[in-house]
Amino acid sequence: MGKASLTISEVRDMMLAAADKIIESEPILTDADRALGDGDHGVGMERGMTAVKEALAGKDFPSAGKVFVAVGTAMMSSMGGASGAIFGTLFRSGGKAVGEGDAFTAKELAALLREGTDQVMARGGAKPGDKTMVDALVPAADKAAEVATLPLDEALAAVAEAAAAGRDASEGMIATMGRAKTLGENSLGKPDAGAVSVSIIVAAMRDYAAA
Ligand code: ADP
Ligand code: MG
């Protein structure tokens, strides 16, 4: 049976599961960033998610939003590089938008992704089509708004599909931001590494809510 909503400690456990999934996926992320960037994204995400595990494991949080803020703070302070600041912004801004409630439903998921994505775009300057993680985040946030009244497990299934489709769509884009920019048309045919990370995180959230 899937979960229609999560408690605060379930939100924590969901993000611990996402951290494990990213750590496990380090070789995939390394390969993706090696193709288009400098190859450090896998190791950076592994370091960030190791810090997330230290910040979350065995801890109690006063609200669902504060769990995501802690995820963002841990990533921002441990990773460095473009993606440390960007994932930090995503989860810290998104977590604040989730608010101080003790239930995490599809409505809070929509708030997390919308505010987090908007702040990533405002601060980083990337727009849809620039071949960055924004190309997985925007479809995920749009889908989350559409399914905000569904049970969380069903909403996350739809949102994970949208994030994966965004990751796939990034293969057909020419990079205009970050390190991949210098490749121009040679950036075609491969997915953006940050978009791969986003799709892995959302898929892990989906799997947690589905169980
Ligand atoms: P660095 O580029 O410093 O080596 P990483 O390799 O960890 O950092 O992360 C690269 C990823 O960061 C890219 O695949 C892309 O998704 C994301 N990225 C880079 N710049 C931006 C930006 N301005 N806005 C959104 N995402 C970005
Ligand atoms: Mg890199």
JSON list of C-alpha atoms and ligand atoms in Angstrom, two decimals:
[
{"chain": "A", "resi": 1, "resn": "MET", "atom": "CA", "xyz": [0.00, 0.00, 0.00]},
{"chain": "A", "resi": 2, "resn": "GLY", "atom": "CA", "xyz": [1.28, 3.42, -0.88]},
{"chain": "A", "resi": 3, "resn": "LYS", "atom": "CA", "xyz": [1.38, 6.42, 1.44]},
{"chain": "A", "resi": 4, "resn": "ALA", "atom": "CA", "xyz": [-1.17, 9.24, 0.93]},
{"chain": "A", "resi": 5, "resn": "SER", "atom": "CA", "xyz": [0.94, 11.54, 3.12]},
{"chain": "A", "resi": 6, "resn": "LEU", "atom": "CA", "xyz": [4.11, 11.36, 5.23]},
{"chain": "A", "resi": 7, "resn": "THR", "atom": "CA", "xyz": [4.89, 12.19, 8.85]},
{"chain": "A", "resi": 8, "resn": "ILE", "atom": "CA", "xyz": [7.97, 14.28, 9.68]},
{"chain": "A", "resi": 9, "resn": "SER", "atom": "CA", "xyz": [10.06, 11.22, 10.49]},
{"chain": "A", "resi": 10, "resn": "GLU", "atom": "CA", "xyz": [8.92, 9.56, 7.25]},
{"chain": "A", "resi": 11, "resn": "VAL", "atom": "CA", "xyz": [10.06, 12.65, 5.32]},
{"chain": "A", "resi": 12, "resn": "ARG", "atom": "CA", "xyz": [13.45, 12.28, 7.02]},
{"chain": "A", "resi": 13, "resn": "ASP", "atom": "CA", "xyz": [13.61, 8.58, 6.12]},
{"chain": "A", "resi": 14, "resn": "MET", "atom": "CA", "xyz": [12.57, 9.31, 2.53]},
{"chain": "A", "resi": 15, "resn": "MET", "atom": "CA", "xyz": [15.45, 11.77, 2.16]},
{"chain": "A", "resi": 16, "resn": "LEU", "atom": "CA", "xyz": [17.87, 9.27, 3.78]},
{"chain": "A", "resi": 17, "resn": "ALA", "atom": "CA", "xyz": [16.75, 6.76, 1.12]},
{"chain": "A", "resi": 18, "resn": "ALA", "atom": "CA", "xyz": [17.33, 9.40, -1.59]},
{"chain": "A", "resi": 19, "resn": "ALA", "atom": "CA", "xyz": [20.81, 10.04, -0.15]},
{"chain": "A", "resi": 20, "resn": "ASP", "atom": "CA", "xyz": [21.64, 6.32, -0.33]},
{"chain": "A", "resi": 21, "resn": "LYS", "atom": "CA", "xyz": [20.40, 6.16, -3.93]},
{"chain": "A", "resi": 22, "resn": "ILE", "atom": "CA", "xyz": [22.62, 9.07, -4.99]},
{"chain": "A", "resi": 23, "resn": "ILE", "atom": "CA", "xyz": [25.67, 7.60, -3.20]},
{"chain": "A", "resi": 24, "resn": "GLU", "atom": "CA", "xyz": [25.01, 4.30, -5.00]},
{"chain": "A", "resi": 25, "resn": "SER", "atom": "CA", "xyz": [24.69, 6.17, -8.32]},
{"chain": "A", "resi": 26, "resn": "GLU", "atom": "CA", "xyz": [28.07, 7.95, -8.05]},
{"chain": "A", "resi": 27, "resn": "PRO", "atom": "CA", "xyz": [29.55, 6.13, -11.10]},
{"chain": "A", "resi": 28, "resn": "ILE", "atom": "CA", "xyz": [26.54, 7.09, -13.28]},
{"chain": "A", "resi": 29, "resn": "LEU", "atom": "CA", "xyz": [26.81, 10.74, -12.23]},
{"chain": "A", "resi": 30, "resn": "THR", "atom": "CA", "xyz": [30.58, 10.76, -12.71]},
{"chain": "A", "resi": 31, "resn": "ASP", "atom": "CA", "xyz": [30.18, 9.41, -16.26]},
{"chain": "A", "resi": 32, "resn": "ALA", "atom": "CA", "xyz": [27.47, 11.96, -17.06]},
{"chain": "A", "resi": 33, "resn": "ASP", "atom": "CA", "xyz": [29.61, 14.90, -15.91]},
{"chain": "A", "resi": 34, "resn": "ARG", "atom": "CA", "xyz": [32.71, 13.44, -17.57]},
{"chain": "A", "resi": 35, "resn": "ALA", "atom": "CA", "xyz": [30.90, 13.52, -20.91]},
{"chain": "A", "resi": 36, "resn": "LEU", "atom": "CA", "xyz": [29.87, 17.19, -20.68]},
{"chain": "A", "resi": 37, "resn": "GLY", "atom": "CA", "xyz": [31.68, 18.79, -17.74]},
{"chain": "A", "resi": 38, "resn": "ASP", "atom": "CA", "xyz": [34.70, 18.13, -15.56]},
{"chain": "A", "resi": 39, "resn": "GLY", "atom": "CA", "xyz": [33.65, 14.78, -14.08]},
{"chain": "A", "resi": 40, "resn": "ASP", "atom": "CA", "xyz": [33.31, 15.86, -10.47]},
{"chain": "A", "resi": 41, "resn": "HIS", "atom": "CA", "xyz": [29.52, 15.77, -10.13]},
{"chain": "A", "resi": 42, "resn": "GLY", "atom": "CA", "xyz": [29.33, 12.16, -8.90]},
{"chain": "A", "resi": 43, "resn": "VAL", "atom": "CA", "xyz": [31.93, 12.65, -6.18]},
{"chain": "A", "resi": 44, "resn": "GLY", "atom": "CA", "xyz": [30.40, 16.00, -5.23]},
{"chain": "A", "resi": 45, "resn": "MET", "atom": "CA", "xyz": [26.92, 14.52, -4.89]},
{"chain": "A", "resi": 46, "resn": "GLU", "atom": "CA", "xyz": [28.33, 11.58, -2.94]},
{"chain": "A", "resi": 47, "resn": "ARG", "atom": "CA", "xyz": [30.00, 14.00, -0.54]},
{"chain": "A", "resi": 48, "resn": "GLY", "atom": "CA", "xyz": [26.83, 16.10, -0.27]},
{"chain": "A", "resi": 49, "resn": "MET", "atom": "CA", "xyz": [24.59, 13.14, 0.42]},
{"chain": "A", "resi": 50, "resn": "THR", "atom": "CA", "xyz": [27.03, 11.72, 2.98]},
{"chain": "A", "resi": 51, "resn": "ALA", "atom": "CA", "xyz": [26.68, 15.05, 4.80]},
{"chain": "A", "resi": 52, "resn": "VAL", "atom": "CA", "xyz": [22.88, 14.80, 4.44]},
{"chain": "A", "resi": 53, "resn": "LYS", "atom": "CA", "xyz": [22.95, 11.38, 6.12]},
{"chain": "A", "resi": 54, "resn": "GLU", "atom": "CA", "xyz": [24.99, 12.79, 9.01]},
{"chain": "A", "resi": 55, "resn": "ALA", "atom": "CA", "xyz": [22.57, 15.71, 9.38]},
{"chain": "A", "resi": 56, "resn": "LEU", "atom": "CA", "xyz": [19.42, 13.55, 9.27]},
{"chain": "A", "resi": 57, "resn": "ALA", "atom": "CA", "xyz": [20.13, 10.10, 10.71]},
{"chain": "A", "resi": 58, "resn": "GLY", "atom": "CA", "xyz": [18.55, 9.60, 14.11]},
{"chain": "A", "resi": 59, "resn": "LYS", "atom": "CA", "xyz": [17.47, 13.26, 14.37]},
{"chain": "A", "resi": 60, "resn": "ASP", "atom": "CA", "xyz": [14.01, 14.61, 15.12]},
{"chain": "A", "resi": 61, "resn": "PHE", "atom": "CA", "xyz": [12.77, 17.67, 13.24]},
{"chain": "A", "resi": 62, "resn": "PRO", "atom": "CA", "xyz": [10.02, 20.14, 14.26]},
{"chain": "A", "resi": 63, "resn": "SER", "atom": "CA", "xyz": [8.41, 20.17, 10.78]},
{"chain": "A", "resi": 64, "resn": "ALA", "atom": "CA", "xyz": [8.54, 18.53, 7.35]},
{"chain": "A", "resi": 65, "resn": "GLY", "atom": "CA", "xyz": [9.91, 21.77, 5.90]},
{"chain": "A", "resi": 66, "resn": "LYS", "atom": "CA", "xyz": [12.86, 21.78, 8.29]},
{"chain": "A", "resi": 67, "resn": "VAL", "atom": "CA", "xyz": [13.96, 18.34, 7.04]},
{"chain": "A", "resi": 68, "resn": "PHE", "atom": "CA", "xyz": [14.38, 19.75, 3.53]},
{"chain": "A", "resi": 69, "resn": "VAL", "atom": "CA", "xyz": [16.12, 22.88, 4.86]},
{"chain": "A", "resi": 70, "resn": "ALA", "atom": "CA", "xyz": [18.59, 20.57, 6.65]},
{"chain": "A", "resi": 71, "resn": "VAL", "atom": "CA", "xyz": [19.16, 18.63, 3.42]},
{"chain": "A", "resi": 72, "resn": "GLY", "atom": "CA", "xyz": [19.92, 21.88, 1.57]},
{"chain": "A", "resi": 73, "resn": "THR", "atom": "CA", "xyz": [22.20, 23.21, 4.29]},
{"chain": "A", "resi": 74, "resn": "ALA", "atom": "CA", "xyz": [24.19, 19.96, 4.38]},
{"chain": "A", "resi": 75, "resn": "MET", "atom": "CA", "xyz": [24.60, 19.92, 0.59]},
{"chain": "A", "resi": 76, "resn": "MET", "atom": "CA", "xyz": [25.49, 23.60, 0.35]},
{"chain": "A", "resi": 77, "resn": "SER", "atom": "CA", "xyz": [28.11, 23.44, 3.08]},
{"chain": "A", "resi": 78, "resn": "SER", "atom": "CA", "xyz": [29.78, 20.19, 1.98]},
{"chain": "A", "resi": 79, "resn": "MET", "atom": "CA", "xyz": [29.77, 20.06, -1.82]},
{"chain": "A", "resi": 80, "resn": "GLY", "atom": "CA", "xyz": [31.19, 23.20, -3.37]},
{"chain": "A", "resi": 81, "resn": "GLY", "atom": "CA", "xyz": [30.93, 23.63, -7.15]},
{"chain": "A", "resi": 82, "resn": "ALA", "atom": "CA", "xyz": [27.92, 24.90, -9.04]},
{"chain": "A", "resi": 83, "resn": "SER", "atom": "CA", "xyz": [25.68, 22.08, -7.94]},
{"chain": "A", "resi": 84, "resn": "GLY", "atom": "CA", "xyz": [26.35, 22.54, -4.20]},
{"chain": "A", "resi": 85, "resn": "ALA", "atom": "CA", "xyz": [24.95, 26.06, -4.30]},
{"chain": "A", "resi": 86, "resn": "ILE", "atom": "CA", "xyz": [22.15, 25.02, -6.62]},
{"chain": "A", "resi": 87, "resn": "PHE", "atom": "CA", "xyz": [20.95, 21.97, -4.67]},
{"chain": "A", "resi": 88, "resn": "GLY", "atom": "CA", "xyz": [21.38, 24.00, -1.47]},
{"chain": "A", "resi": 89, "resn": "THR", "atom": "CA", "xyz": [19.07, 26.67, -2.88]},
{"chain": "A", "resi": 90, "resn": "LEU", "atom": "CA", "xyz": [16.59, 24.08, -4.14]},
{"chain": "A", "resi": 91, "resn": "PHE", "atom": "CA", "xyz": [16.10, 22.37, -0.79]},
{"chain": "A", "resi": 92, "resn": "ARG", "atom": "CA", "xyz": [16.53, 25.38, 1.50]},
{"chain": "A", "resi": 93, "resn": "SER", "atom": "CA", "xyz": [14.12, 27.64, -0.39]},
{"chain": "A", "resi": 94, "resn": "GLY", "atom": "CA", "xyz": [11.78, 24.74, -1.16]},
{"chain": "A", "resi": 95, "resn": "GLY", "atom": "CA", "xyz": [11.84, 23.58, 2.46]},
{"chain": "A", "resi": 96, "resn": "LYS", "atom": "CA", "xyz": [10.87, 27.02, 3.71]},
{"chain": "A", "resi": 97, "resn": "ALA", "atom": "CA", "xyz": [7.89, 26.98, 1.31]},
{"chain": "A", "resi": 98, "resn": "VAL", "atom": "CA", "xyz": [6.80, 23.60, 2.72]},
{"chain": "A", "resi": 99, "resn": "GLY", "atom": "CA", "xyz": [6.22, 25.41, 5.99]},
{"chain": "A", "resi": 100, "resn": "GLU", "atom": "CA", "xyz": [5.93, 24.32, 9.59]},
{"chain": "A", "resi": 101, "resn": "GLY", "atom": "CA", "xyz": [3.22, 21.66, 9.26]},
{"chain": "A", "resi": 102, "resn": "ASP", "atom": "CA", "xyz": [3.73, 18.10, 10.41]},
{"chain": "A", "resi": 103, "resn": "ALA", "atom": "CA", "xyz": [2.25, 16.38, 7.33]},
{"chain": "A", "resi": 104, "resn": "PHE", "atom": "CA", "xyz": [3.85, 16.13, 3.92]},
{"chain": "A", "resi": 105, "resn": "THR", "atom": "CA", "xyz": [1.23, 15.73, 1.22]},
{"chain": "A", "resi": 106, "resn": "ALA", "atom": "CA", "xyz": [1.15, 16.34, -2.53]},
{"chain": "A", "resi": 107, "resn": "LYS", "atom": "CA", "xyz": [0.35, 19.98, -1.74]},
{"chain": "A", "resi": 108, "resn": "GLU", "atom": "CA", "xyz": [3.61, 20.40, 0.19]},
{"chain": "A", "resi": 109, "resn": "LEU", "atom": "CA", "xyz": [5.46, 18.53, -2.57]},
{"chain": "A", "resi": 110, "resn": "ALA", "atom": "CA", "xyz": [4.14, 21.07, -5.08]},
{"chain": "A", "resi": 111, "resn": "ALA", "atom": "CA", "xyz": [5.24, 23.97, -2.84]},
{"chain": "A", "resi": 112, "resn": "LEU", "atom": "CA", "xyz": [8.73, 22.43, -2.38]},
{"chain": "A", "resi": 113, "resn": "LEU", "atom": "CA", "xyz": [9.33, 21.99, -6.09]},
{"chain": "A", "resi": 114, "resn": "ARG", "atom": "CA", "xyz": [7.78, 25.27, -7.27]},
{"chain": "A", "resi": 115, "resn": "GLU", "atom": "CA", "xyz": [9.58, 27.57, -4.84]},
{"chain": "A", "resi": 116, "resn": "GLY", "atom": "CA", "xyz": [12.83, 25.57, -4.99]},
{"chain": "A", "resi": 117, "resn": "THR", "atom": "CA", "xyz": [12.86, 25.60, -8.79]},
{"chain": "A", "resi": 118, "resn": "ASP", "atom": "CA", "xyz": [11.94, 29.30, -9.02]},
{"chain": "A", "resi": 119, "resn": "GLN", "atom": "CA", "xyz": [14.79, 30.23, -6.67]},
{"chain": "A", "resi": 120, "resn": "VAL", "atom": "CA", "xyz": [17.28, 28.03, -8.55]},
{"chain": "A", "resi": 121, "resn": "MET", "atom": "CA", "xyz": [16.35, 29.85, -11.77]},
{"chain": "A", "resi": 122, "resn": "ALA", "atom": "CA", "xyz": [16.38, 33.29, -10.12]},
{"chain": "A", "resi": 123, "resn": "ARG", "atom": "CA", "xyz": [19.79, 32.80, -8.51]},
{"chain": "A", "resi": 124, "resn": "GLY", "atom": "CA", "xyz": [21.54, 30.63, -11.11]},
{"chain": "A", "resi": 125, "resn": "GLY", "atom": "CA", "xyz": [20.08, 32.29, -14.18]},
{"chain": "A", "resi": 126, "resn": "ALA", "atom": "CA", "xyz": [19.33, 29.07, -16.08]},
{"chain": "A", "resi": 127, "resn": "LYS", "atom": "CA", "xyz": [16.10, 28.82, -18.06]},
{"chain": "A", "resi": 128, "resn": "PRO", "atom": "CA", "xyz": [14.36, 25.74, -19.48]},
{"chain": "A", "resi": 129, "resn": "GLY", "atom": "CA", "xyz": [16.28, 24.56, -22.55]},
{"chain": "A", "resi": 130, "resn": "ASP", "atom": "CA", "xyz": [19.73, 25.58, -21.28]},
{"chain": "A", "resi": 131, "resn": "LYS", "atom": "CA", "xyz": [20.54, 21.90, -20.54]},
{"chain": "A", "resi": 132, "resn": "THR", "atom": "CA", "xyz": [20.85, 22.06, -16.76]},
{"chain": "A", "resi": 133, "resn": "MET", "atom": "CA", "xyz": [19.02, 20.43, -13.86]},
{"chain": "A", "resi": 134, "resn": "VAL", "atom": "CA", "xyz": [16.34, 23.09, -14.44]},
{"chain": "A", "resi": 135, "resn": "ASP", "atom": "CA", "xyz": [15.22, 20.93, -17.38]},
{"chain": "A", "resi": 136, "resn": "ALA", "atom": "CA", "xyz": [14.28, 18.14, -14.96]},
{"chain": "A", "resi": 137, "resn": "LEU", "atom": "CA", "xyz": [13.05, 20.50, -12.20]},
{"chain": "A", "resi": 138, "resn": "VAL", "atom": "CA", "xyz": [10.59, 22.60, -14.23]},
{"chain": "A", "resi": 139, "resn": "PRO", "atom": "CA", "xyz": [8.60, 19.64, -15.62]},
{"chain": "A", "resi": 140, "resn": "ALA", "atom": "CA", "xyz": [8.63, 18.07, -12.14]},
{"chain": "A", "resi": 141, "resn": "ALA", "atom": "CA", "xyz": [7.35, 21.29, -10.51]},
{"chain": "A", "resi": 142, "resn": "ASP", "atom": "CA", "xyz": [4.69, 21.79, -13.22]},
{"chain": "A", "resi": 143, "resn": "LYS", "atom": "CA", "xyz": [3.47, 18.20, -12.85]},
{"chain": "A", "resi": 144, "resn": "ALA", "atom": "CA", "xyz": [3.45, 18.52, -9.04]},
{"chain": "A", "resi": 145, "resn": "ALA", "atom": "CA", "xyz": [1.13, 21.56, -9.33]},
{"chain": "A", "resi": 146, "resn": "GLU", "atom": "CA", "xyz": [-1.16, 19.54, -11.58]},
{"chain": "A", "resi": 147, "resn": "VAL", "atom": "CA", "xyz": [-1.42, 16.57, -9.19]},
{"chain": "A", "resi": 148, "resn": "ALA", "atom": "CA", "xyz": [-1.38, 18.51, -5.89]},
{"chain": "A", "resi": 149, "resn": "THR", "atom": "CA", "xyz": [-4.74, 17.07, -4.77]},
{"chain": "A", "resi": 150, "resn": "LEU", "atom": "CA", "xyz": [-3.81, 13.42, -5.35]},
{"chain": "A", "resi": 151, "resn": "PRO", "atom": "CA", "xyz": [-2.50, 11.08, -2.63]},
{"chain": "A", "resi": 152, "resn": "LEU", "atom": "CA", "xyz": [1.27, 11.64, -2.25]},
{"chain": "A", "resi": 153, "resn": "ASP", "atom": "CA", "xyz": [2.28, 8.24, -3.65]},
{"chain": "A", "resi": 154, "resn": "GLU", "atom": "CA", "xyz": [0.29, 8.83, -6.84]},
{"chain": "A", "resi": 155, "resn": "ALA", "atom": "CA", "xyz": [1.55, 12.41, -7.14]},
{"chain": "A", "resi": 156, "resn": "LEU", "atom": "CA", "xyz": [5.18, 11.32, -6.74]},
{"chain": "A", "resi": 157, "resn": "ALA", "atom": "CA", "xyz": [4.74, 8.63, -9.41]},
{"chain": "A", "resi": 158, "resn": "ALA", "atom": "CA", "xyz": [3.60, 11.31, -11.88]},
{"chain": "A", "resi": 159, "resn": "VAL", "atom": "CA", "xyz": [6.30, 13.79, -10.78]},
{"chain": "A", "resi": 160, "resn": "ALA", "atom": "CA", "xyz": [9.08, 11.17, -11.09]},
{"chain": "A", "resi": 161, "resn": "GLU", "atom": "CA", "xyz": [7.92, 10.37, -14.60]},
{"chain": "A", "resi": 162, "resn": "ALA", "atom": "CA", "xyz": [8.00, 14.08, -15.50]},
{"chain": "A", "resi": 163, "resn": "ALA", "atom": "CA", "xyz": [11.52, 14.50, -14.05]},
{"chain": "A", "resi": 164, "resn": "ALA", "atom": "CA", "xyz": [12.75, 11.47, -16.02]},
{"chain": "A", "resi": 165, "resn": "ALA", "atom": "CA", "xyz": [11.18, 12.83, -19.20]},
{"chain": "A", "resi": 166, "resn": "GLY", "atom": "CA", "xyz": [12.94, 16.16, -18.54]},
{"chain": "A", "resi": 167, "resn": "ARG", "atom": "CA", "xyz": [16.26, 14.36, -18.06]},
{"chain": "A", "resi": 168, "resn": "ASP", "atom": "CA", "xyz": [15.73, 12.54, -21.36]},
{"chain": "A", "resi": 169, "resn": "ALA", "atom": "CA", "xyz": [14.75, 15.77, -23.11]},
{"chain": "A", "resi": 170, "resn": "SER", "atom": "CA", "xyz": [18.03, 17.37, -21.96]},
{"chain": "A", "resi": 171, "resn": "GLU", "atom": "CA", "xyz": [19.86, 14.95, -24.29]},
{"chain": "A", "resi": 172, "resn": "GLY", "atom": "CA", "xyz": [18.51, 16.89, -27.26]},
{"chain": "A", "resi": 173, "resn": "MET", "atom": "CA", "xyz": [19.55, 20.30, -25.91]},
{"chain": "A", "resi": 174, "resn": "ILE", "atom": "CA", "xyz": [22.67, 22.35, -26.63]},
{"chain": "A", "resi": 175, "resn": "ALA", "atom": "CA", "xyz": [24.26, 23.54, -23.38]},
{"chain": "A", "resi": 176, "resn": "THR", "atom": "CA", "xyz": [24.29, 27.28, -22.85]},
{"chain": "A", "resi": 177, "resn": "MET", "atom": "CA", "xyz": [25.17, 27.35, -19.12]},
{"chain": "A", "resi": 178, "resn": "GLY", "atom": "CA", "xyz": [27.93, 26.00, -16.89]},
{"chain": "A", "resi": 179, "resn": "ARG", "atom": "CA", "xyz": [30.98, 24.06, -18.08]},
{"chain": "A", "resi": 180, "resn": "ALA", "atom": "CA", "xyz": [29.18, 22.21, -20.89]},
{"chain": "A", "resi": 181, "resn": "LYS", "atom": "CA", "xyz": [28.60, 25.53, -22.67]},
{"chain": "A", "resi": 182, "resn": "THR", "atom": "CA", "xyz": [32.02, 25.39, -24.34]},
{"chain": "A", "resi": 183, "resn": "LEU", "atom": "CA", "xyz": [31.02, 22.15, -26.12]},
{"chain": "A", "resi": 184, "resn": "GLY", "atom": "CA", "xyz": [28.26, 23.83, -28.13]},
{"chain": "A", "resi": 185, "resn": "GLU", "atom": "CA", "xyz": [26.62, 21.30, -30.46]},
{"chain": "A", "resi": 186, "resn": "ASN", "atom": "CA", "xyz": [28.94, 18.57, -29.16]},
{"chain": "A", "resi": 187, "resn": "SER", "atom": "CA", "xyz": [26.82, 18.59, -26.00]},
{"chain": "A", "resi": 188, "resn": "LEU", "atom": "CA", "xyz": [23.96, 16.98, -27.99]},
{"chain": "A", "resi": 189, "resn": "GLY", "atom": "CA", "xyz": [23.04, 13.36, -27.34]},
{"chain": "A", "resi": 190, "resn": "LYS", "atom": "CA", "xyz": [23.93, 13.16, -23.64]},
{"chain": "A", "resi": 191, "resn": "PRO", "atom": "CA", "xyz": [21.80, 14.06, -20.62]},
{"chain": "A", "resi": 192, "resn": "ASP", "atom": "CA", "xyz": [22.79, 16.85, -18.24]},
{"chain": "A", "resi": 193, "resn": "ALA", "atom": "CA", "xyz": [24.42, 15.42, -15.08]},
{"chain": "A", "resi": 194, "resn": "GLY", "atom": "CA", "xyz": [22.40, 17.60, -12.70]},
{"chain": "A", "resi": 195, "resn": "ALA", "atom": "CA", "xyz": [19.18, 16.55, -14.42]},
{"chain": "A", "resi": 196, "resn": "VAL", "atom": "CA", "xyz": [20.21, 12.92, -13.89]},
{"chain": "A", "resi": 197, "resn": "SER", "atom": "CA", "xyz": [20.70, 13.66, -10.16]},
{"chain": "A", "resi": 198, "resn": "VAL", "atom": "CA", "xyz": [17.29, 15.32, -9.90]},
{"chain": "A", "resi": 199, "resn": "SER", "atom": "CA", "xyz": [15.58, 12.35, -11.55]},
{"chain": "A", "resi": 200, "resn": "ILE", "atom": "CA", "xyz": [17.34, 9.90, -9.21]},
{"chain": "A", "resi": 201, "resn": "ILE", "atom": "CA", "xyz": [16.31, 11.88, -6.11]},
{"chain": "A", "resi": 202, "resn": "VAL", "atom": "CA", "xyz": [12.67, 12.15, -7.20]},
{"chain": "A", "resi": 203, "resn": "ALA", "atom": "CA", "xyz": [12.57, 8.46, -8.16]},
{"chain": "A", "resi": 204, "resn": "ALA", "atom": "CA", "xyz": [13.84, 7.53, -4.68]},
{"chain": "A", "resi": 205, "resn": "MET", "atom": "CA", "xyz": [11.13, 9.73, -3.13]},
{"chain": "A", "resi": 206, "resn": "ARG", "atom": "CA", "xyz": [8.55, 7.95, -5.31]},
{"chain": "A", "resi": 207, "resn": "ASP", "atom": "CA", "xyz": [9.82, 4.51, -4.27]},
{"chain": "A", "resi": 208, "resn": "TYR", "atom": "CA", "xyz": [9.68, 5.47, -0.57]},
{"chain": "A", "resi": 209, "resn": "ALA", "atom": "CA", "xyz": [6.08, 6.70, -0.85]},
{"chain": "A", "resi": 210, "resn": "ALA", "atom": "CA", "xyz": [5.04, 3.66, -2.87]},
{"chain": "A", "resi": 211, "resn": "ALA", "atom": "CA", "xyz": [6.14, 1.15, -0.22]},
{"chain": "B", "resi": 1, "resn": "ADP", "atom": "P1", "xyz": [30.57, 22.10, -11.54]},
{"chain": "B", "resi": 1, "resn": "ADP", "atom": "O1", "xyz": [29.83, 22.59, -12.76]},
{"chain": "B", "resi": 1, "resn": "ADP", "atom": "O2", "xyz": [31.04, 23.21, -10.66]},
{"chain": "B", "resi": 1, "resn": "ADP", "atom": "O3", "xyz": [31.61, 21.09, -11.87]},
{"chain": "B", "resi": 1, "resn": "ADP", "atom": "P2", "xyz": [28.87, 19.90, -10.77]},
{"chain": "B", "resi": 1, "resn": "ADP", "atom": "O4", "xyz": [29.61, 19.10, -11.76]},
{"chain": "B", "resi": 1, "resn": "ADP", "atom": "O5", "xyz": [28.70, 19.30, -9.44]},
{"chain": "B", "resi": 1, "resn": "ADP", "atom": "O6", "xyz": [29.46, 21.35, -10.63]},
{"chain": "B", "resi": 1, "resn": "ADP", "atom": "O7", "xyz": [27.41, 20.16, -11.32]},
{"chain": "B", "resi": 1, "resn": "ADP", "atom": "C1", "xyz": [27.15, 20.38, -12.66]},
{"chain": "B", "resi": 1, "resn": "ADP", "atom": "C2", "xyz": [25.66, 20.54, -12.84]},
{"chain": "B", "resi": 1, "resn": "ADP", "atom": "O8", "xyz": [25.22, 21.75, -12.23]},
{"chain": "B", "resi": 1, "resn": "ADP", "atom": "C3", "xyz": [25.22, 20.63, -14.27]},
{"chain": "B", "resi": 1, "resn": "ADP", "atom": "O9", "xyz": [25.04, 19.34, -14.82]},
{"chain": "B", "resi": 1, "resn": "ADP", "atom": "C4", "xyz": [23.94, 21.42, -14.19]},
{"chain": "B", "resi": 1, "resn": "ADP", "atom": "O10", "xyz": [22.81, 20.58, -14.04]},
{"chain": "B", "resi": 1, "resn": "ADP", "atom": "C5", "xyz": [24.09, 22.21, -12.91]},
{"chain": "B", "resi": 1, "resn": "ADP", "atom": "N1", "xyz": [24.25, 23.63, -13.18]},
{"chain": "B", "resi": 1, "resn": "ADP", "atom": "C6", "xyz": [25.37, 24.31, -13.49]},
{"chain": "B", "resi": 1, "resn": "ADP", "atom": "N2", "xyz": [25.11, 25.62, -13.59]},
{"chain": "B", "resi": 1, "resn": "ADP", "atom": "C7", "xyz": [23.79, 25.79, -13.35]},
{"chain": "B", "resi": 1, "resn": "ADP", "atom": "C8", "xyz": [22.90, 26.92, -13.27]},
{"chain": "B", "resi": 1, "resn": "ADP", "atom": "N3", "xyz": [23.32, 28.16, -13.49]},
{"chain": "B", "resi": 1, "resn": "ADP", "atom": "N4", "xyz": [21.60, 26.68, -12.97]},
{"chain": "B", "resi": 1, "resn": "ADP", "atom": "C9", "xyz": [21.14, 25.43, -12.74]},
{"chain": "B", "resi": 1, "resn": "ADP", "atom": "N5", "xyz": [21.94, 24.33, -12.77]},
{"chain": "B", "resi": 1, "resn": "ADP", "atom": "C10", "xyz": [23.23, 24.51, -13.08]},
{"chain": "B", "resi": 2, "resn": "MG", "atom": "MG", "xyz": [31.36, 19.20, -12.67]}
]
